[in-house]
XYZ file of N, CA and C in Angstrom:
816
model
N 80.288 123.645 129.047
C 80.352 123.701 128.173
C 79.456 124.065 127.271
N 79.010 125.251 125.795
C 78.160 126.072 126.562
C 77.112 125.991 125.375
N 75.738 126.853 125.868
C 74.846 125.168 124.886
C 75.309 126.118 123.774
N 73.999 124.254 122.634
C 74.866 124.886 121.559
C 75.964 123.777 120.473
N 77.141 124.222 122.120
C 78.563 123.544 121.322
C 78.402 122.697 120.413
N 79.827 122.272 119.791
C 80.273 120.987 119.362
C 80.586 120.816 119.743
N 81.260 119.483 119.917
C 81.972 118.181 121.207
C 83.082 118.649 119.970
N 84.658 118.626 121.221
C 85.581 118.262 120.594
C 85.644 117.792 119.490
N 86.169 117.870 118.022
C 86.975 116.299 117.803
C 88.561 116.037 118.306
N 89.245 116.002 118.932
C 90.187 115.708 119.263
C 90.519 115.492 120.991
N 90.314 116.448 122.000
C 90.219 117.005 122.808
C 89.162 115.946 123.711
N 90.327 115.286 124.501
C 89.861 114.735 125.160
C 89.264 114.304 127.140
N 88.625 114.527 128.222
C 88.524 115.788 129.336
C 89.096 114.449 129.945
N 90.431 114.545 130.452
C 90.864 113.295 132.117
C 90.286 113.724 133.568
N 90.886 114.716 133.493
C 89.894 115.144 134.993
C 89.471 116.873 134.722
N 88.773 117.697 135.582
C 88.422 118.794 135.131
C 89.181 119.573 134.536
N 88.464 120.500 134.194
C 89.606 121.340 132.590
C 90.886 121.043 132.615
N 90.780 120.084 132.305
C 91.845 118.762 132.178
C 91.695 117.796 129.779
N 92.805 118.707 129.399
C 92.089 118.300 127.884
C 92.830 117.720 127.638
N 93.285 116.193 126.748
C 94.613 115.976 125.792
C 94.260 115.017 124.755
N 95.211 115.715 124.097
C 94.922 115.403 122.257
C 95.627 114.532 122.214
N 95.422 113.286 121.563
C 96.458 112.586 120.587
C 97.175 112.089 119.150
N 98.369 112.644 119.369
C 98.559 112.585 117.370
C 98.504 110.893 116.723
N 98.288 110.850 115.872
C 98.837 109.659 115.035
C 99.930 109.712 114.698
N 100.894 111.078 115.262
C 102.182 110.531 114.809
C 102.970 110.496 116.126
N 103.570 109.792 116.362
C 104.582 109.162 117.562
C 103.596 109.512 119.384
N 102.123 109.292 118.352
C 101.889 109.655 120.001
C 101.987 110.501 120.396
N 101.597 112.089 119.688
C 102.426 112.666 120.535
C 100.835 113.549 120.733
N 100.487 113.759 123.021
C 100.176 114.616 122.812
C 100.338 116.544 123.381
N 98.813 116.574 123.297
C 98.747 118.384 123.173
C 97.699 118.361 124.068
N 97.474 119.176 125.427
C 97.539 120.065 126.877
C 97.193 120.923 126.698
N 95.474 121.157 127.252
C 94.722 122.185 127.691
C 93.964 121.914 128.470
N 94.444 122.975 129.760
C 94.079 123.407 130.794
C 93.821 124.522 130.586
N 92.091 124.999 130.753
C 91.031 125.722 131.227
C 91.404 126.906 132.031
N 91.490 128.113 132.028
C 91.566 128.406 132.995
C 90.872 129.327 133.770
N 89.305 128.769 133.827
C 88.668 129.140 134.216
C 87.811 130.493 134.594
N 87.783 131.562 133.192
C 88.416 132.495 132.967
C 87.500 132.570 131.838
N 87.159 132.138 130.792
C 87.766 131.658 129.409
C 88.562 131.848 128.679
N 89.507 131.359 128.617
C 90.722 131.049 128.786
C 91.371 129.557 128.408
N 92.122 129.189 128.088
C 93.412 127.752 128.552
C 93.744 128.309 127.918
N 95.304 127.550 129.122
C 96.997 127.130 128.080
C 96.260 126.031 127.973
N 97.924 126.042 126.689
C 98.155 125.153 125.364
C 99.062 124.774 125.400
N 99.777 123.106 125.824
C 100.558 123.032 125.407
C 101.441 121.937 125.058
N 102.364 122.349 125.074
C 102.901 121.428 122.864
C 102.458 120.582 122.275
N 101.467 121.189 121.723
C 100.450 121.215 120.476
C 101.263 120.827 119.347
N 100.381 119.910 119.079
C 101.188 118.606 117.635
C 99.586 117.874 117.098
N 100.199 117.595 116.170
C 101.695 117.522 115.404
C 101.206 117.949 113.572
N 100.434 117.012 113.731
C 100.014 117.022 111.461
C 99.300 118.617 111.140
N 99.625 119.131 110.250
C 98.488 120.416 109.675
C 97.113 119.955 110.830
N 96.276 119.324 109.860
C 95.264 119.447 109.805
C 94.503 118.603 111.903
N 95.728 117.831 113.001
C 95.655 118.497 113.924
C 96.003 119.226 114.426
N 96.714 120.373 114.449
C 97.257 121.705 115.149
C 95.571 122.083 114.370
N 96.060 122.288 113.843
C 93.677 123.126 113.260
C 92.975 122.923 113.750
N 92.568 121.670 114.395
C 91.600 120.906 115.720
C 91.682 122.070 116.651
N 92.752 121.696 116.970
C 92.735 122.705 118.327
C 92.047 123.557 118.741
N 92.614 124.826 117.997
C 91.601 126.049 118.072
C 90.073 125.873 118.282
N 89.861 124.629 117.225
C 88.616 124.865 116.649
C 88.008 124.235 118.011
N 88.616 123.020 118.771
C 87.960 122.241 119.942
C 87.900 123.426 120.929
N 88.924 124.890 120.728
C 88.526 125.464 121.956
C 87.257 126.499 121.745
N 86.998 126.162 120.386
C 86.147 127.622 120.151
C 84.251 126.631 120.905
N 84.660 125.048 120.470
C 83.913 124.243 120.416
C 83.704 124.201 122.460
N 84.497 124.159 123.362
C 84.318 124.275 124.631
C 84.311 125.569 124.822
N 83.719 126.683 123.792
C 83.751 128.318 125.183
C 84.858 129.181 125.359
N 85.690 128.848 124.967
C 86.800 129.620 124.986
C 88.277 130.185 124.268
N 89.302 130.867 124.418
C 90.256 130.613 123.533
C 91.043 130.938 123.986
N 92.326 130.546 123.355
C 93.715 130.148 123.879
C 94.227 131.553 124.407
N 95.124 131.780 125.562
C 95.285 132.540 126.554
C 96.719 131.939 126.631
N 96.985 131.339 126.229
C 98.567 130.890 126.973
C 99.451 129.756 126.579
N 100.387 130.254 125.576
C 101.345 128.817 125.374
C 102.515 127.940 126.462
N 102.827 127.329 126.371
C 103.905 126.572 127.044
C 104.915 125.453 125.736
N 106.097 125.718 126.100
C 106.622 124.506 124.949
C 107.556 124.048 126.218
N 108.006 123.146 126.992
C 108.245 121.928 127.806
C 109.945 121.719 127.281
N 110.156 121.410 126.393
C 111.243 121.853 125.779
C 111.353 122.192 124.054
N 113.038 121.635 123.953
C 113.455 122.691 122.886
C 112.813 121.618 121.661
N 112.465 120.153 121.568
C 113.018 119.544 120.289
C 111.435 119.797 119.272
N 111.853 119.637 118.077
C 110.751 120.442 116.949
C 109.620 120.092 117.422
N 109.285 118.761 117.166
C 108.245 118.330 117.772
C 107.038 119.089 119.377
N 107.676 119.519 119.810
C 107.048 120.426 120.872
C 107.079 121.969 121.124
N 107.556 122.678 119.437
C 107.213 123.465 119.482
C 106.706 124.674 118.832
N 105.701 123.582 118.075
C 104.901 123.974 117.707
C 103.751 124.776 117.640
N 102.896 125.631 116.581
C 101.913 126.248 117.300
C 100.726 126.338 115.759
N 100.362 127.173 116.180
C 98.995 127.343 115.124
C 98.434 128.698 115.245
N 98.325 128.874 113.537
C 98.375 130.759 113.639
C 96.915 131.198 114.126
N 95.747 129.625 113.371
C 94.722 130.472 114.675
C 94.984 130.659 116.354
N 95.625 129.742 116.981
C 95.914 129.860 118.167
C 95.765 131.429 118.961
N 96.494 132.013 118.108
C 96.292 133.167 117.854
C 97.425 133.730 118.568
N 98.255 135.317 118.507
C 99.510 135.739 119.169
C 99.761 136.070 120.494
N 99.417 135.287 121.567
C 99.593 135.175 122.779
C 101.379 134.497 123.461
N 101.552 135.146 124.464
C 103.025 134.842 125.400
C 102.474 132.854 125.068
N 103.585 132.483 124.417
C 104.656 131.090 123.869
C 105.344 131.004 124.862
N 105.201 130.422 126.058
C 106.329 130.820 126.930
C 107.259 129.351 127.192
N 108.267 129.053 127.267
C 109.891 127.977 127.406
C 110.480 128.725 128.960
N 111.287 127.161 128.833
C 112.633 127.616 129.410
C 113.348 128.996 128.630
N 114.026 129.728 129.625
C 115.728 130.216 129.372
C 116.720 129.940 128.106
N 116.673 128.557 128.461
C 117.840 128.269 128.015
C 116.840 127.749 126.208
N 115.829 127.523 126.818
C 115.011 126.415 125.599
C 114.609 128.134 124.061
N 114.742 129.143 125.307
C 114.509 130.170 124.125
C 116.105 131.111 123.406
N 116.528 130.343 124.331
C 117.880 130.407 123.750
C 118.696 129.617 122.259
N 117.998 128.657 122.470
C 118.854 127.401 121.977
C 117.755 127.221 120.474
N 116.858 127.327 120.831
C 115.502 128.031 119.253
C 115.839 129.642 118.567
N 116.447 130.206 119.858
C 116.781 131.741 119.844
C 117.791 131.508 117.992
N 119.161 131.041 119.028
C 120.522 130.532 118.627
C 120.622 129.777 116.920
N 120.115 128.791 117.610
C 119.917 127.483 116.170
C 118.527 127.339 115.513
N 117.844 128.763 115.435
C 116.465 128.273 114.690
C 116.223 127.438 113.356
N 117.126 127.604 112.927
C 117.224 126.035 111.805
C 117.570 125.067 111.522
N 118.739 124.887 112.106
C 119.381 123.230 113.003
C 117.657 122.778 113.554
N 117.184 124.012 115.061
C 116.342 122.790 115.411
C 114.757 122.684 114.238
N 114.250 123.289 114.025
C 112.710 123.058 113.292
C 113.527 122.813 111.679
N 114.696 122.563 111.048
C 115.086 121.756 109.493
C 114.360 120.301 109.576
N 113.913 119.313 111.001
C 112.881 118.257 110.689
C 111.423 118.512 110.125
N 111.029 119.930 110.559
C 109.894 120.905 109.936
C 110.563 120.793 108.168
N 110.644 121.117 108.719
C 111.024 121.887 106.835
C 110.466 120.810 105.274
N 109.478 120.412 104.825
C 109.203 119.982 103.778
C 107.732 118.945 104.437
N 107.833 118.891 105.602
C 106.669 117.564 105.907
C 105.388 118.897 106.916
N 105.476 120.701 107.022
C 104.516 121.141 107.484
C 104.919 122.205 106.649
N 103.698 122.804 105.690
C 103.322 123.608 105.969
C 104.415 125.031 105.796
N 104.859 126.037 104.781
C 105.742 127.525 105.995
C 105.523 127.861 106.416
N 104.138 128.301 106.210
C 103.240 128.598 107.081
C 103.200 128.531 108.907
N 103.031 127.126 109.424
C 103.149 126.162 110.031
C 104.038 126.367 110.342
N 105.732 126.217 109.396
C 107.247 125.968 110.428
C 107.274 127.320 110.147
N 106.883 128.194 110.371
C 106.825 129.998 110.149
C 106.919 130.895 111.568
N 105.795 130.409 111.800
C 105.567 130.126 113.520
C 105.937 128.901 114.663
N 106.160 128.486 114.416
C 106.883 127.216 114.973
C 108.316 128.052 115.780
N 107.855 127.712 117.508
C 110.192 128.157 118.240
C 109.454 129.607 117.728
N 108.178 130.586 118.261
C 108.124 131.883 118.496
C 107.985 132.016 119.657
N 109.096 131.711 120.827
C 108.882 131.475 122.205
C 110.220 132.555 122.852
N 108.872 133.187 124.184
C 109.282 133.918 124.930
C 109.581 133.797 126.322
N 110.526 133.757 126.868
C 111.312 132.953 128.191
C 110.792 133.393 129.143
N 110.514 131.679 130.602
C 110.333 132.218 131.784
C 110.941 132.729 132.858
N 111.361 133.897 133.553
C 111.728 134.091 134.310
C 112.805 133.007 135.148
N 113.545 134.190 134.493
C 115.093 132.852 135.274
C 115.182 132.381 136.204
N 115.843 131.443 136.974
C 115.788 131.012 138.216
C 115.719 130.014 138.784
N 116.610 129.380 139.683
C 116.438 127.871 139.747
C 115.417 127.307 141.091
N 115.202 126.372 140.911
C 113.854 125.524 141.249
C 113.142 125.740 140.529
N 111.813 125.271 140.643
C 110.699 125.374 140.314
C 110.462 127.089 140.475
N 108.904 127.431 139.327
C 108.347 128.719 139.286
C 106.933 128.443 138.649
N 105.730 129.151 138.776
C 105.072 129.486 138.674
C 104.406 130.478 137.326
N 104.097 128.819 136.828
C 103.558 129.752 135.012
C 102.478 131.105 135.389
N 103.344 132.288 134.627
C 102.364 133.771 134.640
C 100.980 133.627 134.144
N 100.061 133.063 134.520
C 98.614 133.239 134.149
C 97.818 133.421 134.825
N 96.226 132.917 134.254
C 94.725 133.593 135.287
C 94.334 131.644 135.469
N 94.640 130.755 135.286
C 94.617 129.526 135.547
C 94.374 129.354 136.432
N 94.831 127.429 137.629
C 94.964 127.031 138.389
C 96.381 126.858 138.429
N 96.975 127.173 139.417
C 98.831 127.622 139.879
C 99.420 125.980 139.188
N 100.135 126.131 138.079
C 101.054 125.233 137.204
C 102.976 125.800 136.946
N 102.552 125.053 138.738
C 104.047 125.027 138.674
C 104.529 124.086 138.526
N 105.964 124.374 137.706
C 107.292 124.344 136.358
C 108.282 123.809 137.167
N 108.940 122.975 137.174
C 109.986 122.444 136.999
C 111.198 122.161 136.781
N 112.347 122.359 136.468
C 113.220 122.097 135.296
C 114.482 121.813 135.545
N 114.635 120.552 134.758
C 115.546 119.944 135.077
C 116.531 119.708 133.602
N 117.712 118.936 132.975
C 118.360 118.541 131.460
C 118.185 117.457 131.490
N 117.323 116.676 132.013
C 117.454 114.751 131.662
C 117.161 114.622 129.660
N 116.125 115.096 129.246
C 115.606 114.680 127.963
C 116.339 115.846 126.977
N 116.262 116.889 127.748
C 116.979 118.464 126.623
C 117.484 119.248 127.886
N 118.223 119.536 127.507
C 118.504 121.081 128.142
C 118.079 121.658 128.657
N 117.038 122.190 129.778
C 116.059 123.189 129.913
C 114.188 122.627 129.980
N 114.557 121.058 130.102
C 113.489 120.337 130.143
C 112.523 121.461 131.180
N 110.995 121.277 130.962
C 109.967 121.814 132.062
C 108.883 120.360 132.436
N 108.366 120.255 133.600
C 107.778 119.592 133.931
C 106.518 120.502 134.407
N 105.069 119.967 134.301
C 104.045 120.984 134.407
C 103.849 120.321 135.414
N 103.085 121.106 137.416
C 103.024 120.335 138.098
C 101.522 120.966 138.339
N 100.167 120.270 137.584
C 98.856 121.619 137.975
C 98.550 120.814 139.642
N 99.111 121.800 140.772
C 99.036 121.526 141.968
C 97.261 120.938 142.350
N 96.603 121.668 141.657
C 95.740 121.141 142.552
C 94.528 120.515 141.762
N 95.260 119.994 140.699
C 93.994 118.911 139.931
C 94.904 117.365 139.566
N 96.392 117.630 140.631
C 96.867 116.391 140.745
C 97.378 115.995 139.643
N 98.253 116.453 138.115
C 98.532 116.503 136.982
C 99.381 116.664 137.543
N 100.168 116.267 136.237
C 101.599 115.969 136.047
C 102.403 116.167 134.829
N 102.702 117.227 133.842
C 102.095 116.832 132.698
C 103.791 116.988 132.466
N 104.996 115.015 131.738
C 105.851 115.431 131.811
C 107.019 115.790 130.696
N 105.709 116.340 129.751
C 106.988 116.061 128.675
C 106.909 115.186 127.873
N 108.358 114.994 127.370
C 108.802 113.102 126.761
C 110.165 112.532 127.993
N 109.703 112.783 128.976
C 109.532 111.896 130.341
C 108.690 110.592 130.810
N 109.325 109.677 131.295
C 107.748 108.740 131.661
C 107.044 108.128 131.207
N 107.959 107.657 129.918
C 106.379 107.064 128.574
C 105.559 105.533 128.591
N 104.913 105.304 128.860
C 104.708 104.005 128.299
C 105.258 102.875 126.985
N 105.502 104.543 126.135
C 106.006 103.968 124.548
C 107.308 103.931 124.085
N 108.422 104.802 124.666
C 109.019 105.456 125.089
C 110.242 105.207 126.396
N 111.439 104.864 125.709
C 112.486 104.509 127.038
C 112.779 105.360 127.133
N 113.781 105.414 128.196
C 114.511 106.950 128.792
C 115.671 107.125 128.121
N 114.976 108.513 127.807
C 115.941 108.740 126.121
C 116.637 110.477 126.663
N 117.835 109.863 126.700
C 118.389 110.929 127.537
C 118.962 112.012 126.284
N 119.692 113.592 127.010
C 119.688 114.827 125.169
C 120.732 114.216 125.261
N 121.661 114.875 123.779
C 122.279 114.142 123.382
C 124.354 114.549 124.391
N 123.848 115.671 125.125
C 124.809 115.676 125.758
C 125.218 115.247 126.186
N 124.127 114.328 127.466
C 123.900 113.781 127.798
C 125.036 112.438 126.982
N 126.236 112.103 128.013
C 126.977 111.059 127.114
C 127.378 109.595 128.058
N 126.579 109.280 130.029
C 126.948 108.730 130.753
C 125.450 108.222 131.099
N 124.707 108.888 130.904
C 123.630 108.454 131.565
C 122.942 109.417 132.784
N 124.223 109.536 133.285
C 124.177 110.666 134.957
C 123.119 111.894 135.235
N 122.694 111.833 134.079
C 122.986 113.543 133.661
C 120.777 113.207 133.412
N 120.660 111.828 132.500
C 119.616 111.792 133.096
C 118.925 111.531 134.001
N 119.504 110.409 134.750
C 119.274 109.679 136.091
C 119.142 110.752 137.134
N 119.723 112.219 137.012
C 119.800 113.080 138.449
C 118.301 113.868 137.770
N 118.119 114.145 136.375
C 116.781 115.031 135.756
C 115.753 114.091 136.494
N 115.667 112.895 136.206
C 114.467 111.548 136.667
C 114.669 111.627 138.040
N 115.584 111.496 139.767
C 114.872 111.685 140.152
C 114.610 113.559 141.087
N 115.227 114.318 140.065
C 114.364 115.589 140.440
C 112.938 115.364 140.536
N 112.270 114.740 139.206
C 110.922 115.155 140.133
C 110.198 113.650 140.551
N 111.184 113.040 141.184
C 110.164 111.236 141.933
C 109.065 112.490 143.065
N 109.366 113.051 144.165
C 108.405 114.270 144.974
C 107.004 114.999 143.577
N 107.468 114.706 142.911
C 106.257 115.383 142.050
C 105.408 114.050 141.552
N 106.267 112.959 140.902
C 105.283 111.712 140.600
C 104.612 111.495 142.152
N 105.155 111.547 142.758
C 104.427 110.981 143.944
C 103.196 111.762 144.128
N 103.501 112.797 144.139
C 102.521 113.594 144.885
C 101.631 113.896 143.516
N 101.343 113.077 142.401
C 100.579 113.638 140.970
C 99.447 112.448 141.485
N 98.681 112.404 140.731
C 97.629 111.679 140.349
C 97.213 110.842 139.297
N 97.527 111.972 138.316
C 96.959 111.860 136.748
C 98.793 112.230 136.805
N 99.174 111.406 135.139
C 100.045 112.388 134.694
C 99.758 111.619 133.230
N 100.567 112.500 132.205
C 100.317 112.805 130.911
C 102.184 112.955 130.314
N 102.099 111.950 129.478
C 103.556 111.843 128.839
C 103.324 113.051 128.241
N 104.960 113.481 126.722
C 104.833 113.807 126.196
C 104.196 112.915 124.607
N 104.198 111.665 124.869
C 104.674 110.486 123.454
C 103.931 108.804 124.661
N 102.374 108.682 124.475
C 102.539 107.805 125.079
C 100.855 108.141 125.473
N 100.118 107.047 126.483
C 99.258 107.232 126.854
C 99.276 107.944 128.403
N 97.866 109.032 128.464
C 98.846 109.544 129.890
C 97.759 108.361 131.095
N 98.057 108.236 132.439
C 97.716 106.877 133.495
C 97.110 107.774 134.444
N 96.946 106.783 135.168
C 96.423 107.462 136.699
C 97.576 106.470 138.739
N 98.219 106.184 137.405
C 99.591 104.651 138.226
C 100.601 106.044 137.574
N 101.021 107.214 137.870
C 101.965 108.275 137.740
C 103.500 106.580 137.979
N 103.259 106.311 139.383
C 104.523 105.593 139.714
C 105.062 104.357 139.410
N 103.944 103.805 137.965
C 104.505 102.781 138.220
C 104.634 103.400 136.374
N 105.007 104.788 136.045
C 105.525 104.790 135.145
C 107.704 105.247 135.261
N 107.305 105.565 136.960
C 108.934 105.579 137.413
C 109.137 105.100 137.823
N 108.420 103.591 138.189
C 109.263 102.220 138.667
C 109.635 101.692 137.582
N 109.326 101.912 136.458
C 109.334 101.145 135.252
C 110.941 102.138 134.620
N 111.184 103.238 134.694
C 112.334 103.904 134.333
C 113.252 103.397 134.926
N 112.738 103.720 136.218
C 114.113 103.129 137.511
C 114.433 102.431 136.747
N 113.581 101.414 136.847
C 114.555 99.717 136.887
C 115.514 99.914 135.696
N 114.625 99.989 134.884
C 115.081 99.929 132.884
C 116.521 100.741 133.817
N 116.805 101.768 133.847
C 117.982 102.633 134.423
C 119.043 101.871 134.989
N 118.618 101.722 136.143
C 118.743 100.337 136.970
C 119.969 99.345 136.339
N 118.993 98.509 135.263
C 119.931 97.670 134.570
C 120.389 97.405 133.792
N 120.462 98.838 133.020
C 121.339 99.101 131.928
C 122.737 99.375 132.878
N 122.496 100.114 133.588
C 124.047 100.843 133.846
C 124.701 99.903 134.805
N 123.583 98.646 135.669
C 124.280 97.277 135.850
C 124.542 96.394 135.728
N 124.267 96.688 133.444
C 125.008 96.033 132.953
C 123.737 94.405 132.731
N 122.606 94.438 133.323
C 121.970 92.650 133.507
C 121.619 92.916 132.826
N 120.269 92.004 132.124
C 119.391 92.152 131.215
C 118.109 92.983 131.499
N 118.116 93.343 130.354
C 116.793 94.249 130.400
C 115.577 93.272 129.510
N 114.578 93.892 131.161
C 113.291 93.175 130.560
C 112.132 93.966 130.763
N 111.602 94.230 129.358
C 110.564 95.972 129.236
C 110.276 96.587 127.987
N 108.781 95.903 127.752
C 107.909 95.402 127.317
C 108.079 96.827 126.379
N 108.903 97.512 126.678
C 109.180 98.910 125.329
C 109.828 99.042 123.869
N 111.584 98.119 124.876
C 111.775 97.148 123.330
C 111.496 96.709 122.420
N 110.117 96.132 122.270
C 110.022 95.567 120.995
C 109.896 97.100 119.670
N 109.129 97.756 121.107
C 108.448 99.219 120.023
C 109.678 99.856 118.948
N 108.920 100.920 118.151
C 109.618 100.818 116.841
C 110.571 102.245 117.084
N 112.036 101.658 117.359
C 112.750 103.050 117.409
C 114.103 102.569 119.251
N 112.909 101.658 119.821
C 113.318 101.377 120.589
C 114.796 100.748 121.394
N 115.071 99.467 119.747
C 116.228 98.326 119.806
C 117.376 99.706 119.658
N 117.257 101.056 119.175
C 118.450 101.838 119.515
C 118.363 102.054 119.956
N 117.636 103.553 120.215
C 117.476 104.171 121.789
C 118.243 102.796 122.836
N 117.747 101.736 123.324
C 118.366 101.298 123.854
C 120.332 100.736 123.804
N 120.663 100.415 122.821
C 121.856 100.037 122.333
C 122.516 100.920 122.227
N 122.257 102.678 122.586
C 122.521 103.695 122.713
C 123.272 104.247 124.180
N 122.084 104.131 125.252
C 122.090 103.554 125.904
C 123.239 103.068 126.805
N 123.177 101.797 125.939
C 123.663 100.605 126.347
C 125.199 101.452 126.229
N 125.505 102.232 125.317
C 126.909 102.254 125.046
C 127.475 103.426 125.705
N 125.935 104.450 126.892
C 125.807 105.585 127.423
C 126.571 104.871 129.037
N 126.269 103.683 129.415
C 125.957 102.838 130.608
C 127.113 102.863 130.409
N 128.205 102.149 129.842
C 129.417 101.783 129.105
C 130.919 102.733 129.903
N 130.111 103.553 129.146
C 131.197 104.897 130.070
C 131.404 104.835 131.494
N 130.176 105.091 131.454
C 130.512 105.251 133.100
C 131.062 104.536 133.978
N 130.445 103.310 133.313
C 131.069 102.053 134.134
C 133.144 102.618 133.682
N 133.033 102.800 132.574
C 134.833 103.281 132.311
C 135.173 103.886 132.899
N 134.765 105.014 133.615
C 134.950 106.117 134.651
C 135.355 105.633 135.757
N 134.502 104.902 136.259
C 134.353 104.812 137.847
C 136.130 103.987 138.034
N 136.135 102.781 136.697
C 136.990 101.639 136.454
C 138.385 103.189 136.459
N 138.097 103.831 135.927
C 138.989 105.279 135.548
C 139.673 106.294 136.698
N 138.736 105.776 138.118
C 138.394 106.601 139.282
C 138.301 108.111 138.669
N 138.104 108.959 137.914
C 137.529 110.440 137.376
C 136.356 110.171 138.062
């Protein structure tokens, strides 16, 4: 931190050069990664107007400016921005950018009337990362950020692996507050389970994990094991013993997941 600078309002450093802020709303996380050259990567800034405004202020207190943005996926709470972060490249997967471009009004509809019009206007202004199968590197001047695409929580979802920091920014996966939440298009849990398994080697390499909603952890494998146990129980029809079931909104999500699993069983019985 530069001499004479003030302490960040919201950001807390979880490891060298990686800072996380947690919103009062749904414990939504925003992650800042310093590039070592006076710049920073800002991932999924959220949520309320004062919290969004605090992120550029916190960067200033650290003596850096935003150089690059990244949205892990298409959902409205992950494509937010603040004008004071500047006009910098704000990357997302090609699938995410295409959806926001083609369906902008629908994607951002939940923000209308909730955020000031000027913040709705800057939301979702994303540029696509180079297309291609498998992991890709984020084009920026900072520590290696390996992007892992999957379709579990949303088509074109990205997990961000900061390889030399041992940090996984998981987006809306592997949360201590949310049960597995499949994409709307996933009607039998198979896409979710496939996406989760794609992340297994990444989770095993990680020393720290930051979910899109919830608390960072130094035990990423415990989060993976919890989600695998939950999904295995739902798909097999066994009772689910998961403390997240008692959290707000999770009973409804669990009931939807049970319905999805029932479709899997029905398709198997019909030999599809």
